[in-house]
Amino acid sequence: MVSKPPVGDPVQDAPQVTPPQHAAAGLPAIGHTLRIAQEQMGLRRTARTLLKVNQKDGFDCPGCAWPEGDKRHVAEFCENGAKAVAEEATLRRVTPEFFAAHPLADLADRSGYWLGQQGRITQPMLLPEGGDRYEPVTWERAFAIVAEELRALGSPDEALFYTSGRTSNEAAFLLQLFAREFGTNNLPDCSNMCHESSGSALTETIGIGKGSVSLEDLHRADLIIVAGQNPGTNHPRMLSALEKAKAGGAKIISVNPLPEAGLERFKNPQTPQGMLKGAALNDLFLQIRIGGDQALFRLLNKLVLETAGAVDEEFVREHTHGYEEFVAAAGEADWDETLAATGLDRSEIERALEMVLASERTVVCWAMGLTQHKHSVPTIREVVNFLLLRGNIGRPGAGVCPVRGHSNVQGDRTMGIFERPAPAFLDALDKEFGIVSPRRHGFDVVRSIQALRDGEAKVFFAMGGNFVGATPDTEVTEAAMRRARLTVHVSTKLNRSHAVTGTRALILPTLGRTDKDVQAGGKQFVTVEDSMSLVHASRGNLPPASPHLLSEPAIVARMARAVLGDGSATPWEEFEADYATIRDRIARVVPGFEDFNARLAADPGGFRLPHGPRDERRFPTKTGKANFTAAPVEYPRVPKGRLLLQTLRSHDQYNTTIYGLDDRYRGIKGGRRVVLVHPEDAAALGFADGAYADLVSEWTDGSERRAPGFRVVHYPTSRGCAAAYYPETNVLVPLESTADVSNTPASKSVIVRLEESASA
Ligand SMILES: Nc1nc2c(c(=O)[nH]1)N[C@H]1C(S)=C(S)[C@@H](COP(=O)(O)OP(=O)(O)OC[C@H]3O[C@@H](n4cnc5c(=O)[nH]c(N)nc54)[C@H](O)[C@@H]3O)O[C@H]1N2
Ligand SMILES: Nc1nc2c(c(=O)[nH]1)N[C@H]1C(S)=C(S)[C@@H](COP(=O)(O)OP(=O)(O)OC[C@H]3O[C@@H](n4cnc5c(=O)[nH]c(N)nc54)[C@H](O)[C@@H]3O)O[C@H]1N2
Ligand SMILES: [Mo]
């Protein structure tokens, strides 16, 4: 299987390479932000939107799920948040004339970058059966087509309803309600590819799949371990929190195969001092081998256990379960094996241990570097063991901090977007709406692709996102999608998923975060939940990108009426007219949202959802305690002559949305087809810096996948490892290569070989 760079695309991928940088943000970041923002929005609109980002009367930044502090700056956004806003608030438009001029085959030949650059979609579009291009369609007809196809299914389980994490609480609540009234739990979401491993590990061990810290906890911590995360690019506002923690005396350890600039030095654009010199953030950099984290934490745990007085015995006795078994397993941790798995020196681990023992309040933050491996769930469980040992959960300045990606991915899950919903949630939903939700589990992302591939699913509906662009095994996934009877995308911008369609396809254009949303009941706002369980309102203030757009809640409500007809007693029309009526229902169904509307009115800053472990050391697990676990240590074994490839984000992208072709901090300019390899590994494999290689992945069933034409960059990553950007490398990740338990694609550990490239 081969993924080719797009042909017929005017965008030139010609990477130039300079040495990586050692500091993030600062003046270049501001210049870069304003240039991109003005290109897309013009000067006035730039000022008007950027000053509303993350303000109490403004909209939630569509960039990431990092929380806002209580005291807000005038400019409460970062470079990459501003890019996300500019991307949405752009003045460029994709009109019916555009679709008339670009047949489907042409769209399929374009890069994701080119597609995204065309602007906001202005009207609903239909690709008719046998048609070669999208045509304008009325909203009424579009919903009639959805109804026709859904009603024709042999079973409701032949339909799939995907959600990407920008969707508001209100829209997400309506979508899951509709899916369940229709009769399925097939609600895959981007979380399945993202923090599902965190959710799985945390639910089992502490009883709730969410982080246990607030911003204040980070500020008060003694030690913050940042493992498998690149905040300088993906959560830039987190750097301010780390800077503040450091000012309060905290130490920081980063665990990463790459020396990421943001963690080395941060030039805070909000302080004059920061702009000049910046602050060093890292106290210790553990340059780990990909996939070595479970081994590292296991050995640290053994060493803590061996240190007199280091374990918080009272906490362990009062609040935990499974300690003896864990102690036995940890006792077997072995120095040599750990050094092999991690590639670290003994002295580095000893230094880390000293810092761990010196800390009274420890937080561990992580993101995709921990969640996207075969053994991600046991890895995160080991992080929990590590925190439990010293009582670092449920007290100020300490806890677990999985840093979420999409700005409302956590909220969508809270609203019931989940293929394996808790029975108690369905009971409450059924009682409130007088329906009978199905109890059988639905399909997650990977199972959904398999179901399309095998003809088990026939209608695919996406509330946002770029399903075929974001998922693994591109060729398999695209072929699967093409087997669908109908594919429907609720979208703001064009992407690859609009070009890879079922027999019929619909594009339903929608309002984004920045757009003003006026319904029959007046001006509306929506709500989101950030990575630290804070729920707050988001209000757009720009005139919508086109008069033909519908909001996400309106689209679901109208689809539900068309599909369910008189058979539904749910007041869909009322929900569309006034979102407060949706919130009234959420308040009665979802624990923690009691008096939802009143509480939002009382405090525009929002409210924090209850969290048993954080609030009162109450662990709602099966044992009623926090669970130690004792899984065997795993790490990837890489055959000789092969590299372990991680697929990650550049500085100029938001997942599959490409803002530009640079990765400034890593010294890459003007291209994305690069593979970063340690100079000695590259030399041993016979690849000079600047040579071109095909990446060929090798899977256990003997199959191979190829991504051709990557410029080799000699780069200081850990030995035996390599890195290249997603989504170009998704073709290399086999659909069956997923994390145990969470079924998350293992897109951070792909065994590859480099082959001399025919194409430069
Ligand atoms: N600007 C911008 N912001 C974003 C996004 C974006 O694309 N652009 N995406 C959003 C989303 S949905 C998400 S989920 C987050 C993603 O945020 P991140 O998780 O920071 O994103 P990645 O680029 O995948 O980076 C993974 C990091 O983990 C490291 N890593 C890889 N493998 C390992 C390993 O085995 N062990 C350890 N310790 N480290 C490892 C990599 O070197 C890299 O630093 O960001 C969100 N915010
Ligand atoms: N190889 C590899 N694959 C990965 C990852 C990886 O690290 N490596 N990361 C995974 C992760 S963490 C994630 S979260 C997924 C991301 O998967 P997705 O969430 O599916 O992908 P995005 O690229 O974020 O989706 C972008 C599209 O969303 C639409 N959009 C933007 N704003 C809105 C809005 O307000 N409403 C609606 N309806 N649509 C909107 C636009 O049309 C845009 O083109 O990718 C995963 N895939
Ligand atoms: Mo994500």
Short mmCIF file of C-alpha atoms and ligand atoms in Angstrom, two decimals, residues 63-65 78-81 83 190 193-195 226-236 254-260 263 286 288-293 366-373 375 403-407 409 644 646-657 659 666 717 723 726 748-749, ligand 1:
data_model
loop_
_atom_site.label_atom_id
_atom_site.label_comp_id
_atom_site.label_asym_id
_atom_site.label_seq_id
_atom_site.Cartn_x
_atom_site.Cartn_y
_atom_site.Cartn_z
CA GLY A 63 -7.35 25.77 19.60
CA CYS A 64 -6.97 23.44 22.55
CA ALA A 65 -8.58 22.44 25.84
CA CYS A 78 -1.41 32.12 22.00
CA GLU A 79 0.15 32.01 18.58
CA ASN A 80 -1.47 28.74 17.67
CA GLY A 81 -4.84 29.69 19.12
CA LYS A 83 -4.02 30.61 13.92
CA CYS A 190 -11.87 11.70 18.07
CA MET A 193 -7.70 8.25 18.76
CA CYS A 194 -6.58 10.65 21.44
CA HIS A 195 -6.98 10.27 25.23
CA VAL A 226 5.63 16.54 31.51
CA ALA A 227 5.71 13.23 29.67
CA GLY A 228 4.95 12.74 26.00
CA GLN A 229 3.72 16.22 25.33
CA ASN A 230 4.88 19.20 23.27
CA PRO A 231 3.17 22.17 24.92
CA GLY A 232 5.24 24.82 23.09
CA THR A 233 3.29 23.93 19.97
CA ASN A 234 0.13 22.19 21.08
CA HIS A 235 -0.76 23.89 24.38
CA PRO A 236 1.26 27.12 24.38
CA SER A 254 10.32 16.51 30.81
CA VAL A 255 10.25 13.01 29.41
CA ASN A 256 10.43 13.00 25.63
CA PRO A 257 12.39 11.48 22.76
CA LEU A 258 12.71 15.00 21.33
CA PRO A 259 14.17 18.11 22.94
CA GLU A 260 11.06 20.29 22.44
CA LEU A 263 10.09 22.96 27.40
CA LEU A 286 14.93 12.57 30.19
CA ILE A 288 13.56 8.57 26.53
CA ARG A 289 13.20 6.01 23.79
CA ILE A 290 9.74 5.84 22.28
CA GLY A 291 7.55 3.56 24.36
CA GLY A 292 9.92 3.36 27.35
CA ASP A 293 7.71 5.23 29.82
CA TRP A 366 0.86 13.88 29.56
CA ALA A 367 -0.58 13.80 26.07
CA MET A 368 -0.19 11.73 22.90
CA GLY A 369 3.36 10.56 23.64
CA LEU A 370 1.84 8.30 26.32
CA THR A 371 -1.56 7.45 24.82
CA GLN A 372 -0.81 6.17 21.32
CA HIS A 373 1.16 2.96 21.94
CA HIS A 375 0.85 -0.61 25.95
CA VAL A 403 -3.83 17.40 28.77
CA ARG A 404 -6.70 17.20 26.32
CA GLY A 405 -6.52 18.10 22.68
CA HIS A 406 -9.67 19.46 21.06
CA SER A 407 -11.23 22.34 22.92
CA VAL A 409 -13.37 16.80 23.57
CA LEU A 644 10.61 3.18 15.70
CA GLN A 646 6.29 8.37 15.93
CA THR A 647 3.79 10.44 13.94
CA LEU A 648 3.37 13.90 15.42
CA ARG A 649 2.33 17.51 14.83
CA SER A 650 4.35 20.35 13.33
CA HIS A 651 4.07 23.87 14.67
CA ASP A 652 1.95 24.93 11.68
CA GLN A 653 -0.93 22.52 11.82
CA TYR A 654 -4.02 21.76 13.81
CA ASN A 655 -4.42 18.01 13.44
CA THR A 656 -5.30 17.60 9.77
CA THR A 657 -5.68 21.35 9.22
CA TYR A 659 -1.78 26.34 8.53
CA ARG A 666 12.35 22.30 14.88
CA THR A 717 16.00 12.48 18.79
CA ALA A 723 9.59 11.22 13.84
CA TYR A 726 0.74 13.17 10.73
CA LYS A 748 3.41 6.74 18.13
CA SER A 749 5.10 3.39 17.63
N1 LIG B 1 -1.29 24.01 17.51
C1 LIG B 1 -1.86 22.84 17.73
N2 LIG B 1 -2.42 22.61 18.93
C2 LIG B 1 -3.00 21.40 19.17
C3 LIG B 1 -3.11 20.41 18.16
C4 LIG B 1 -2.48 20.68 16.91
O1 LIG B 1 -2.45 19.84 16.00
N3 LIG B 1 -1.89 21.91 16.74
N4 LIG B 1 -3.80 19.23 18.39
C5 LIG B 1 -4.64 19.17 19.58
C6 LIG B 1 -4.91 17.77 19.91
S1 LIG B 1 -6.33 17.03 19.28
C7 LIG B 1 -4.13 17.09 20.77
S2 LIG B 1 -4.52 15.50 21.23
C8 LIG B 1 -2.97 17.70 21.42
C9 LIG B 1 -1.70 16.90 21.10
O2 LIG B 1 -0.61 17.40 21.82
P1 LIG B 1 0.76 16.54 21.87
O3 LIG B 1 0.55 15.23 22.48
O4 LIG B 1 1.79 17.44 22.45
O5 LIG B 1 1.02 16.34 20.29
P2 LIG B 1 2.06 15.51 19.39
O6 LIG B 1 2.60 16.39 18.33
O7 LIG B 1 1.40 14.28 18.94
O8 LIG B 1 3.28 15.29 20.35
C10 LIG B 1 3.57 14.21 21.08
C11 LIG B 1 4.78 14.49 21.96
O9 LIG B 1 5.10 13.28 22.63
C12 LIG B 1 6.44 12.93 22.39
N5 LIG B 1 6.51 11.44 22.36
C13 LIG B 1 6.28 10.61 21.32
N6 LIG B 1 6.40 9.33 21.70
C14 LIG B 1 6.73 9.34 23.03
C15 LIG B 1 6.99 8.30 24.00
O10 LIG B 1 6.95 7.12 23.73
N7 LIG B 1 7.27 8.73 25.26
C16 LIG B 1 7.34 10.03 25.60
N8 LIG B 1 7.61 10.34 26.87
N9 LIG B 1 7.13 11.02 24.71
C17 LIG B 1 6.81 10.67 23.43
C18 LIG B 1 6.79 13.58 21.07
O11 LIG B 1 8.18 13.74 20.89
C19 LIG B 1 6.03 14.89 21.19
O12 LIG B 1 6.75 15.83 21.92
O13 LIG B 1 -2.75 19.04 21.00
C20 LIG B 1 -3.93 19.82 20.76
N10 LIG B 1 -3.49 21.15 20.42
#
